[in-house]
Amino acid sequence: LVNMAKSNQETDDTEKKFYINEAIKRYDETIAKKGDLAAAYYGKAVAYEKLNEIDKSIEEMKKVNSLDGGNIDYRFELGRLLFNRGIASAGIQQTASQNIAVNEIEKKADGSETPEAVPAGQLSVEPSAQNDKTIKKNDDLVAAEQIFLSILTVSPNHANALYSLSVLYKKIGETENLKSAAVKLLSILEDQNVKDAVQKQFPEAL
């Protein structure tokens, strides 16, 4: 975590990569001692994403979810990474919603180790303008869609999942599914500025 923090503070790309790779070494050392620590695999996934090694990041995030599949935050992050890889040709991506690794290692006062989910009705994935060109649905987008839908079965007001589905459906041209997801999203958003940005992005929902 210290090495990742140092990489975030660096402006030189070489130095950034050095600290990220140092972090990966430390995570590997941790995994060698405790192979079922989900937070270590999550840390590697974050590190590989920072290095733009998306395939490796996804593989590590899959391991995270195999160890802690009930964690909605981890599940969303896997969906987000698959979404980004599946939609890469469109030139857009979503960034991590929060630093889950830090939350998991710094145990909460009640002694639990599970990071808190993003509160319902709050969107931590930043809405952004995107081009209207549709793309073909691929295996990554199919998998991402299923992950986001699975999140909604246990957390119906998960704003990030609804937003991600809205973007996904818009990009593959599934207008009715887009409208359904975006309308639901708008109904639960609490921040008016965020709601305005979402309405602008998805006029189909009005």
Short mmCIF file of C-alpha atoms in Angstrom, two decimals:
data_model
loop_
_atom_site.label_atom_id
_atom_site.label_comp_id
_atom_site.label_asym_id
_atom_site.label_seq_id
_atom_site.Cartn_x
_atom_site.Cartn_y
_atom_site.Cartn_z
CA LEU A 1 0.00 0.00 0.00
CA VAL A 2 2.89 2.36 0.72
CA ASN A 3 4.45 1.57 -2.64
CA MET A 4 1.13 2.16 -4.43
CA ALA A 5 0.76 5.47 -2.59
CA LYS A 6 4.26 6.47 -3.69
CA SER A 7 3.43 5.59 -7.29
CA ASN A 8 0.39 7.86 -7.13
CA GLN A 9 2.57 10.73 -5.97
CA GLU A 10 5.19 10.30 -8.70
CA THR A 11 5.05 12.28 -11.94
CA ASP A 12 7.81 10.33 -13.68
CA ASP A 13 6.43 7.26 -15.47
CA THR A 14 9.54 5.18 -14.80
CA GLU A 15 9.33 5.88 -11.07
CA LYS A 16 5.59 5.14 -11.09
CA LYS A 17 6.18 1.73 -12.67
CA PHE A 18 9.02 0.99 -10.24
CA TYR A 19 6.82 1.49 -7.18
CA ILE A 20 3.90 -0.42 -8.72
CA ASN A 21 6.16 -3.38 -9.48
CA GLU A 22 7.53 -3.20 -5.94
CA ALA A 23 3.95 -3.37 -4.67
CA ILE A 24 3.29 -6.45 -6.82
CA LYS A 25 6.36 -8.15 -5.31
CA ARG A 26 5.05 -7.46 -1.80
CA TYR A 27 1.60 -8.79 -2.70
CA ASP A 28 3.22 -11.94 -4.09
CA GLU A 29 5.17 -12.37 -0.86
CA THR A 30 1.92 -12.01 1.07
CA ILE A 31 0.11 -14.55 -1.13
CA ALA A 32 2.98 -17.01 -0.65
CA LYS A 33 2.32 -16.86 3.10
CA LYS A 34 -1.47 -16.56 3.00
CA GLY A 35 -2.87 -17.76 -0.29
CA ASP A 36 -6.50 -17.06 0.57
CA LEU A 37 -6.15 -13.34 1.35
CA ALA A 38 -8.53 -11.67 -1.10
CA ALA A 39 -7.15 -8.20 -0.39
CA ALA A 40 -3.70 -9.21 -1.71
CA TYR A 41 -5.12 -10.41 -5.01
CA TYR A 42 -7.21 -7.26 -5.20
CA GLY A 43 -4.06 -5.20 -4.66
CA LYS A 44 -2.37 -7.00 -7.56
CA ALA A 45 -5.41 -6.40 -9.74
CA VAL A 46 -5.26 -2.67 -9.01
CA ALA A 47 -1.52 -2.62 -9.66
CA TYR A 48 -1.83 -4.38 -13.01
CA GLU A 49 -4.61 -2.01 -14.03
CA LYS A 50 -2.31 0.92 -13.22
CA LEU A 51 0.25 -0.68 -15.55
CA ASN A 52 -2.45 -0.99 -18.25
CA GLU A 53 -2.10 -4.78 -18.12
CA ILE A 54 -5.85 -5.34 -18.18
CA ASP A 55 -5.75 -9.09 -18.85
CA LYS A 56 -3.59 -9.73 -15.78
CA SER A 57 -5.77 -7.38 -13.75
CA ILE A 58 -8.89 -9.34 -14.68
CA GLU A 59 -7.27 -12.66 -13.83
CA GLU A 60 -6.32 -11.39 -10.37
CA MET A 61 -9.82 -9.95 -9.84
CA LYS A 62 -11.31 -13.32 -10.75
CA LYS A 63 -9.20 -14.87 -7.98
CA VAL A 64 -10.49 -12.22 -5.59
CA ASN A 65 -14.07 -13.16 -6.39
CA SER A 66 -13.39 -16.88 -6.11
CA LEU A 67 -12.20 -16.24 -2.55
CA ASP A 68 -14.86 -13.70 -1.57
CA GLY A 69 -17.68 -14.00 -4.09
CA GLY A 70 -20.25 -12.52 -1.75
CA ASN A 71 -18.50 -9.16 -1.64
CA ILE A 72 -20.47 -6.77 -3.88
CA ASP A 73 -17.60 -4.31 -4.17
CA TYR A 74 -15.24 -6.97 -5.48
CA ARG A 75 -17.92 -8.27 -7.82
CA PHE A 76 -18.50 -4.79 -9.22
CA GLU A 77 -14.79 -4.24 -9.79
CA LEU A 78 -14.59 -7.45 -11.84
CA GLY A 79 -17.58 -6.33 -13.87
CA ARG A 80 -16.00 -2.91 -14.37
CA LEU A 81 -12.75 -4.42 -15.64
CA LEU A 82 -14.56 -6.77 -18.03
CA PHE A 83 -16.67 -3.83 -19.19
CA ASN A 84 -13.55 -1.76 -19.86
CA ARG A 85 -11.90 -4.56 -21.86
CA GLY A 86 -15.08 -5.29 -23.78
CA ILE A 87 -15.70 -1.69 -24.67
CA ALA A 88 -12.08 -0.65 -25.25
CA SER A 89 -12.67 -0.13 -28.97
CA ALA A 90 -15.15 2.63 -28.09
CA GLY A 91 -12.43 4.64 -26.36
CA ILE A 92 -14.12 4.90 -22.95
CA GLN A 93 -13.58 3.29 -19.57
CA GLN A 94 -14.65 3.45 -15.96
CA THR A 95 -12.21 4.02 -13.15
CA ALA A 96 -12.16 2.21 -9.81
CA SER A 97 -15.03 3.22 -7.58
CA GLN A 98 -12.97 3.24 -4.39
CA ASN A 99 -9.78 1.94 -2.84
CA ILE A 100 -11.17 -1.30 -1.47
CA ALA A 101 -7.77 -2.69 -0.55
CA VAL A 102 -7.11 0.07 1.98
CA ASN A 103 -10.56 -0.37 3.53
CA GLU A 104 -10.05 -4.11 3.88
CA ILE A 105 -6.66 -3.94 5.56
CA GLU A 106 -7.62 -1.13 7.91
CA LYS A 107 -10.19 -3.12 9.89
CA LYS A 108 -13.33 -1.30 10.94
CA ALA A 109 -13.99 -0.66 14.61
CA ASP A 110 -16.34 -3.63 14.87
CA GLY A 111 -13.53 -5.96 13.80
CA SER A 112 -15.01 -6.97 10.45
CA GLU A 113 -12.76 -7.12 7.41
CA THR A 114 -15.32 -6.61 4.63
CA PRO A 115 -15.16 -3.17 3.01
CA GLU A 116 -18.32 -1.10 3.04
CA ALA A 117 -20.23 -0.98 -0.24
CA VAL A 118 -20.96 2.33 -1.95
CA PRO A 119 -24.21 3.53 -0.30
CA ALA A 120 -27.37 3.01 -2.33
CA GLY A 121 -28.34 6.12 -4.24
CA GLN A 122 -24.78 7.36 -4.61
CA LEU A 123 -22.78 7.13 -7.81
CA SER A 124 -19.01 6.91 -7.46
CA VAL A 125 -18.35 6.10 -11.12
CA GLU A 126 -18.16 9.52 -12.71
CA PRO A 127 -20.77 10.20 -15.43
CA SER A 128 -19.12 11.37 -18.64
CA ALA A 129 -20.09 12.26 -22.18
CA GLN A 130 -19.54 9.42 -24.61
CA ASN A 131 -19.98 9.02 -28.34
CA ASP A 132 -23.19 7.48 -29.64
CA LYS A 133 -21.56 4.89 -31.89
CA THR A 134 -22.78 1.40 -31.02
CA ILE A 135 -20.53 -1.64 -30.83
CA LYS A 136 -21.15 -5.37 -31.08
CA LYS A 137 -21.83 -7.23 -27.85
CA ASN A 138 -18.86 -9.48 -27.05
CA ASP A 139 -18.01 -12.09 -24.42
CA ASP A 140 -16.58 -9.54 -21.99
CA LEU A 141 -19.70 -7.39 -22.18
CA VAL A 142 -21.93 -10.43 -21.74
CA ALA A 143 -19.98 -11.37 -18.60
CA ALA A 144 -19.99 -7.79 -17.30
CA GLU A 145 -23.76 -7.53 -17.87
CA GLN A 146 -24.38 -10.73 -15.90
CA ILE A 147 -22.21 -9.49 -13.03
CA PHE A 148 -24.01 -6.14 -12.82
CA LEU A 149 -27.40 -7.88 -12.96
CA SER A 150 -26.32 -10.30 -10.21
CA ILE A 151 -25.42 -7.31 -8.02
CA LEU A 152 -28.89 -5.86 -8.51
CA THR A 153 -30.49 -9.09 -7.30
CA VAL A 154 -28.98 -8.53 -3.85
CA SER A 155 -28.71 -4.73 -3.93
CA PRO A 156 -31.48 -3.33 -6.21
CA ASN A 157 -30.41 0.28 -5.67
CA HIS A 158 -26.73 -0.22 -6.47
CA ALA A 159 -26.19 2.98 -8.45
CA ASN A 160 -22.85 1.98 -9.96
CA ALA A 161 -24.27 -1.26 -11.34
CA LEU A 162 -27.29 0.56 -12.79
CA TYR A 163 -25.07 3.22 -14.33
CA SER A 164 -22.72 0.64 -15.81
CA LEU A 165 -25.63 -1.27 -17.30
CA SER A 166 -26.99 1.96 -18.77
CA VAL A 167 -23.67 2.70 -20.49
CA LEU A 168 -23.36 -0.90 -21.64
CA TYR A 169 -26.87 -1.01 -23.13
CA LYS A 170 -26.36 2.35 -24.83
CA LYS A 171 -23.14 1.16 -26.46
CA ILE A 172 -24.67 -2.07 -27.78
CA GLY A 173 -27.88 -0.39 -28.89
CA GLU A 174 -30.33 -2.14 -26.55
CA THR A 175 -32.63 0.85 -26.11
CA GLU A 176 -35.35 -0.74 -24.00
CA ASN A 177 -32.87 -2.22 -21.51
CA LEU A 178 -31.07 1.14 -21.43
CA LYS A 179 -34.28 2.97 -20.63
CA SER A 180 -35.17 0.51 -17.86
CA ALA A 181 -31.75 0.77 -16.18
CA ALA A 182 -31.44 4.56 -16.57
CA VAL A 183 -34.96 5.27 -15.29
CA LYS A 184 -34.26 3.16 -12.21
CA LEU A 185 -30.92 4.91 -11.72
CA LEU A 186 -32.49 8.37 -11.93
CA SER A 187 -35.14 7.36 -9.40
CA ILE A 188 -32.57 6.57 -6.72
CA LEU A 189 -29.87 9.21 -7.27
CA GLU A 190 -29.76 11.75 -4.46
CA ASP A 191 -27.29 14.35 -5.73
CA GLN A 192 -29.02 16.70 -8.18
CA ASN A 193 -25.82 17.55 -10.07
CA VAL A 194 -25.13 13.87 -10.65
CA LYS A 195 -28.75 13.31 -11.65
CA ASP A 196 -28.51 16.18 -14.17
CA ALA A 197 -25.34 14.68 -15.66
CA VAL A 198 -26.99 11.26 -15.99
CA GLN A 199 -30.10 12.78 -17.60
CA LYS A 200 -27.89 14.56 -20.12
CA GLN A 201 -26.02 11.34 -20.88
CA PHE A 202 -29.15 9.20 -21.22
CA PRO A 203 -31.93 11.33 -22.75
CA GLU A 204 -33.66 8.06 -23.60
CA ALA A 205 -34.66 7.81 -19.94
CA LEU A 206 -36.64 11.07 -19.93
#
